[in-house]
PDB file of C-alpha atoms in Angstrom:
ATOM      1  CA  MET A 857      78.454  83.576  83.625  1.00  0.00           C
ATOM      2  CA  LEU A 858      78.739  86.376  80.998  1.00  0.00           C
ATOM      3  CA  HIS A 859      78.374  83.961  78.062  1.00  0.00           C
ATOM      4  CA  HIS A 860      75.712  81.780  79.761  1.00  0.00           C
ATOM      5  CA  SER A 861      73.581  85.046  80.378  1.00  0.00           C
ATOM      6  CA  ARG A 862      74.087  86.151  76.775  1.00  0.00           C
ATOM      7  CA  ASP A 863      72.720  82.840  75.427  1.00  0.00           C
ATOM      8  CA  ILE A 864      69.893  82.945  77.652  1.00  0.00           C
ATOM      9  CA  PHE A 865      68.976  86.518  76.593  1.00  0.00           C
ATOM     10  CA  ALA A 866      69.204  85.598  73.163  1.00  0.00           C
ATOM     11  CA  PHE A 867      66.984  82.662  73.523  1.00  0.00           C
ATOM     12  CA  PHE A 868      64.265  84.608  75.283  1.00  0.00           C
ATOM     13  CA  SER A 869      64.592  87.443  72.803  1.00  0.00           C
ATOM     14  CA  GLU A 870      63.950  85.333  69.986  1.00  0.00           C
ATOM     15  CA  GLU A 871      61.090  83.605  71.525  1.00  0.00           C
ATOM     16  CA  LEU A 872      59.581  87.100  72.534  1.00  0.00           C
ATOM     17  CA  LYS A 873      59.780  88.143  68.954  1.00  0.00           C
ATOM     18  CA  LYS A 874      57.215  85.539  68.081  1.00  0.00           C
ATOM     19  CA  LEU A 875      54.662  86.891  70.490  1.00  0.00           C
ATOM     20  CA  PRO A 876      52.438  89.818  69.690  1.00  0.00           C
ATOM     21  CA  HIS A 877      52.419  92.753  72.011  1.00  0.00           C
ATOM     22  CA  ALA A 878      55.599  91.516  73.993  1.00  0.00           C
ATOM     23  CA  PHE A 879      57.313  94.864  73.547  1.00  0.00           C
ATOM     24  CA  VAL A 880      57.227  95.815  77.284  1.00  0.00           C
ATOM     25  CA  VAL A 881      58.553  92.331  78.229  1.00  0.00           C
ATOM     26  CA  GLN A 882      61.346  92.553  75.789  1.00  0.00           C
ATOM     27  CA  TRP A 883      62.212  96.070  76.674  1.00  0.00           C
ATOM     28  CA  THR A 884      62.384  94.988  80.343  1.00  0.00           C
ATOM     29  CA  LEU A 885      64.440  91.847  79.680  1.00  0.00           C
ATOM     30  CA  THR A 886      66.940  93.771  77.686  1.00  0.00           C
ATOM     31  CA  HIS A 887      67.357  96.471  80.468  1.00  0.00           C
ATOM     32  CA  TRP A 888      67.954  93.833  83.026  1.00  0.00           C
ATOM     33  CA  TYR A 889      70.209  91.945  80.774  1.00  0.00           C
ATOM     34  CA  VAL A 890      72.328  94.918  79.808  1.00  0.00           C
ATOM     35  CA  ASP A 891      72.585  96.332  83.336  1.00  0.00           C
ATOM     36  CA  ALA A 892      73.605  92.951  84.960  1.00  0.00           C
ATOM     37  CA  GLN A 893      76.118  92.272  82.138  1.00  0.00           C
ATOM     38  CA  ALA A 894      77.561  95.819  82.041  1.00  0.00           C
ATOM     39  CA  SER A 895      77.944  95.742  85.812  1.00  0.00           C
ATOM     40  CA  LEU A 896      79.826  92.526  85.746  1.00  0.00           C
ATOM     41  CA  ILE A 897      82.048  93.682  82.957  1.00  0.00           C
ATOM     42  CA  ARG A 898      82.838  96.767  84.935  1.00  0.00           C
ATOM     43  CA  ARG A 899      83.322  94.702  88.191  1.00  0.00           C
ATOM     44  CA  LEU A 900      85.805  92.260  86.568  1.00  0.00           C
ATOM     45  CA  THR A 901      87.853  94.973  84.917  1.00  0.00           C
ATOM     46  CA  TRP A 902      87.928  97.522  87.771  1.00  0.00           C
ATOM     47  CA  PRO A 903      91.342  98.534  88.873  1.00  0.00           C
ATOM     48  CA  GLY A 904      89.806  99.871  92.044  1.00  0.00           C
ATOM     49  CA  GLY A 905      91.474 100.575  95.429  1.00  0.00           C
ATOM     50  CA  ASN A 906      93.157  98.237  97.896  1.00  0.00           C
ATOM     51  CA  LYS A 907      89.904  96.367  98.930  1.00  0.00           C
ATOM     52  CA  THR A 908      88.511  95.931  95.321  1.00  0.00           C
ATOM     53  CA  GLU A 909      88.318  92.300  94.232  1.00  0.00           C
ATOM     54  CA  SER A 910      88.323  91.844  90.496  1.00  0.00           C
ATOM     55  CA  LEU A 911      90.018  89.983  87.792  1.00  0.00           C
ATOM     56  CA  TYR A 912      92.143  92.925  87.235  1.00  0.00           C
ATOM     57  CA  THR A 913      93.469  93.000  90.816  1.00  0.00           C
ATOM     58  CA  LEU A 914      93.905  89.182  90.683  1.00  0.00           C
ATOM     59  CA  LEU A 915      96.083  89.483  87.610  1.00  0.00           C
ATOM     60  CA  THR A 916      97.885  92.436  89.200  1.00  0.00           C
ATOM     61  CA  ASP A 917      98.534  90.439  92.447  1.00  0.00           C
ATOM     62  CA  MET A 918      99.677  87.440  90.278  1.00  0.00           C
ATOM     63  CA  GLN A 919     102.108  89.827  88.568  1.00  0.00           C
ATOM     64  CA  LYS A 920     103.570  91.168  91.813  1.00  0.00           C
ATOM     65  CA  HIS A 921     103.580  87.647  93.499  1.00  0.00           C
ATOM     66  CA  SER A 922     104.100  85.108  90.725  1.00  0.00           C
ATOM     67  CA  SER A 923     105.865  82.605  92.889  1.00  0.00           C
ATOM     68  CA  VAL A 924     102.878  82.390  95.324  1.00  0.00           C
ATOM     69  CA  LEU A 925      99.981  82.641  92.832  1.00  0.00           C
ATOM     70  CA  GLY A 926     101.412  81.420  89.635  1.00  0.00           C
ATOM     71  CA  ALA A 927     102.684  78.349  87.711  1.00  0.00           C
ATOM     72  CA  GLU A 928     104.983  77.102  90.373  1.00  0.00           C
ATOM     73  CA  ARG A 929     102.142  76.519  92.775  1.00  0.00           C
ATOM     74  CA  HIS A 930      98.844  76.241  90.984  1.00  0.00           C
ATOM     75  CA  GLY A 931      99.749  75.482  87.347  1.00  0.00           C
ATOM     76  CA  VAL A 932      98.458  78.818  86.163  1.00  0.00           C
ATOM     77  CA  PRO A 933     100.542  80.618  83.372  1.00  0.00           C
ATOM     78  CA  THR A 934     101.974  83.850  84.434  1.00  0.00           C
ATOM     79  CA  ALA A 935     104.137  84.704  81.223  1.00  0.00           C
ATOM     80  CA  GLY A 936     100.911  86.387  79.482  1.00  0.00           C
ATOM     81  CA  ILE A 937      99.840  88.534  82.473  1.00  0.00           C
ATOM     82  CA  PRO A 938     100.996  92.019  81.228  1.00  0.00           C
ATOM     83  CA  GLU A 939      99.134  91.395  77.798  1.00  0.00           C
ATOM     84  CA  ASP A 940      95.964  90.071  79.768  1.00  0.00           C
ATOM     85  CA  LEU A 941      96.049  93.271  82.069  1.00  0.00           C
ATOM     86  CA  THR A 942      96.444  95.330  78.799  1.00  0.00           C
ATOM     87  CA  ARG A 943      93.306  93.626  77.488  1.00  0.00           C
ATOM     88  CA  LEU A 944      91.413  94.238  80.648  1.00  0.00           C
ATOM     89  CA  ARG A 945      92.450  98.013  80.647  1.00  0.00           C
ATOM     90  CA  GLU A 946      91.087  98.184  77.012  1.00  0.00           C
ATOM     91  CA  VAL A 947      87.903  96.734  77.982  1.00  0.00           C
ATOM     92  CA  ALA A 948      87.530  98.977  80.916  1.00  0.00           C
ATOM     93  CA  ARG A 949      88.283 102.198  79.009  1.00  0.00           C
ATOM     94  CA  LYS A 950      85.676 101.488  76.446  1.00  0.00           C
ATOM     95  CA  GLU A 951      82.404 103.128  76.860  1.00  0.00           C
ATOM     96  CA  ILE A 952      81.134 100.137  78.871  1.00  0.00           C
ATOM     97  CA  GLY A 953      82.617 101.138  82.064  1.00  0.00           C
ATOM     98  CA  LEU A 954      81.577 104.749  81.643  1.00  0.00           C
ATOM     99  CA  TRP A 955      78.145 103.867  80.680  1.00  0.00           C
ATOM    100  CA  THR A 956      77.743 101.563  83.581  1.00  0.00           C
ATOM    101  CA  THR A 957      79.171 104.089  85.929  1.00  0.00           C
ATOM    102  CA  GLN A 958      76.504 106.833  84.575  1.00  0.00           C
ATOM    103  CA  ASN A 959      73.571 104.532  84.061  1.00  0.00           C
ATOM    104  CA  VAL A 960      73.837 101.800  86.584  1.00  0.00           C
ATOM    105  CA  ALA A 961      76.139 102.439  89.536  1.00  0.00           C
ATOM    106  CA  HIS A 962      75.833 106.189  90.015  1.00  0.00           C
ATOM    107  CA  MET A 963      72.364 107.255  88.563  1.00  0.00           C
ATOM    108  CA  GLY A 964      72.899 111.079  89.419  1.00  0.00           C
ATOM    109  CA  LEU A 965      75.733 111.469  86.812  1.00  0.00           C
ATOM    110  CA  LYS A 966      75.397 113.183  83.665  1.00  0.00           C
ATOM    111  CA  ARG A 967      74.635 110.709  81.042  1.00  0.00           C
ATOM    112  CA  THR A 968      77.004 111.095  78.087  1.00  0.00           C
ATOM    113  CA  ALA A 969      78.374 107.508  77.304  1.00  0.00           C
ATOM    114  CA  GLN A 970      76.820 105.423  74.512  1.00  0.00           C
ATOM    115  CA  LEU A 971      76.796 101.693  74.708  1.00  0.00           C
ATOM    116  CA  ASP A 972      77.770  99.774  71.548  1.00  0.00           C
ATOM    117  CA  GLU A 973      76.322  96.354  71.071  1.00  0.00           C
ATOM    118  CA  GLY A 974      79.692  95.190  69.093  1.00  0.00           C
ATOM    119  CA  GLU A 975      81.811  96.544  71.916  1.00  0.00           C
ATOM    120  CA  PHE A 976      79.628  95.084  74.574  1.00  0.00           C
ATOM    121  CA  ASN A 977      79.782  91.416  73.030  1.00  0.00           C
ATOM    122  CA  ALA A 978      83.429  91.887  72.449  1.00  0.00           C
ATOM    123  CA  ALA A 979      84.048  92.624  76.061  1.00  0.00           C
ATOM    124  CA  ILE A 980      82.028  89.453  77.007  1.00  0.00           C
ATOM    125  CA  ASP A 981      84.279  87.454  74.716  1.00  0.00           C
ATOM    126  CA  VAL A 982      87.521  88.879  76.078  1.00  0.00           C
ATOM    127  CA  LEU A 983      86.406  88.464  79.662  1.00  0.00           C
ATOM    128  CA  GLY A 984      85.399  84.798  78.887  1.00  0.00           C
ATOM    129  CA  THR A 985      88.651  84.101  77.441  1.00  0.00           C
ATOM    130  CA  LEU A 986      90.595  85.383  80.484  1.00  0.00           C
ATOM    131  CA  LEU A 987      88.287  83.847  82.912  1.00  0.00           C
ATOM    132  CA  LYS A 988      88.777  80.486  81.242  1.00  0.00           C
ATOM    133  CA  LYS A 989      92.631  80.933  81.394  1.00  0.00           C
ATOM    134  CA  TYR A 990      92.687  81.836  85.159  1.00  0.00           C
ATOM    135  CA  TYR A 991      89.487  79.930  86.246  1.00  0.00           C
ATOM    136  CA  LEU A 992      91.483  77.739  88.543  1.00  0.00           C
ATOM    137  CA  LEU A 993      92.323  80.709  90.651  1.00  0.00           C
ATOM    138  CA  VAL A 994      88.930  82.365  90.287  1.00  0.00           C
ATOM    139  CA  ARG A 995      87.043  79.244  91.302  1.00  0.00           C
ATOM    140  CA  GLY A 996      89.383  76.810  92.560  1.00  0.00           C
ATOM    141  CA  ALA A 997      88.531  74.209  89.827  1.00  0.00           C
ATOM    142  CA  GLU A 998      89.218  73.499  86.167  1.00  0.00           C
ATOM    143  CA  PRO A 999      86.492  74.955  83.886  1.00  0.00           C
ATOM    144  CA  GLY A1000      84.434  72.650  81.675  1.00  0.00           C
ATOM    145  CA  SER A1001      83.674  75.517  79.372  1.00  0.00           C
ATOM    146  CA  VAL A1002      82.744  79.049  80.111  1.00  0.00           C
ATOM    147  CA  ALA A1003      79.355  78.678  79.243  1.00  0.00           C
ATOM    148  CA  PRO A1004      77.542  75.343  79.784  1.00  0.00           C
ATOM    149  CA  PRO A1005      75.102  74.574  76.834  1.00  0.00           C
ATOM    150  CA  LEU A1006      71.682  75.515  77.290  1.00  0.00           C
ATOM    151  CA  PRO A1007      69.157  72.604  77.408  1.00  0.00           C
ATOM    152  CA  ARG A1008      66.854  72.552  74.297  1.00  0.00           C
TER     153      ARG A1008
END
């Protein structure tokens, strides 16, 4: 979903650049896109509490109960889970999580975090890689690809 949304956003952004006076539409599209993507990044990387469902908590559960959720029963590799959890923590620690908390999830907070486009896209790439790896457990099926190609 993250990659697909990025492709759709890029397509419409390029099309809007061709239109005169489309600034307000471009600005609105950009805000919707960034808010939605940042929220999903925050959600997937959230270590949360007992009832939080995220990719982070799934990997933590897999690490604790590898015989139930791992390779022995579902063919999902468990050897790289510590490294994958580290990658998720790195994504969550970057400004994206703080920016989303301050600007989307809890609007009353002081807004000090900055959102970097490179870091934002790198987070989408990391999560896409990890979601593809653990797709069987997340969706119950094998992935064709993380982002289906857009029709042209």
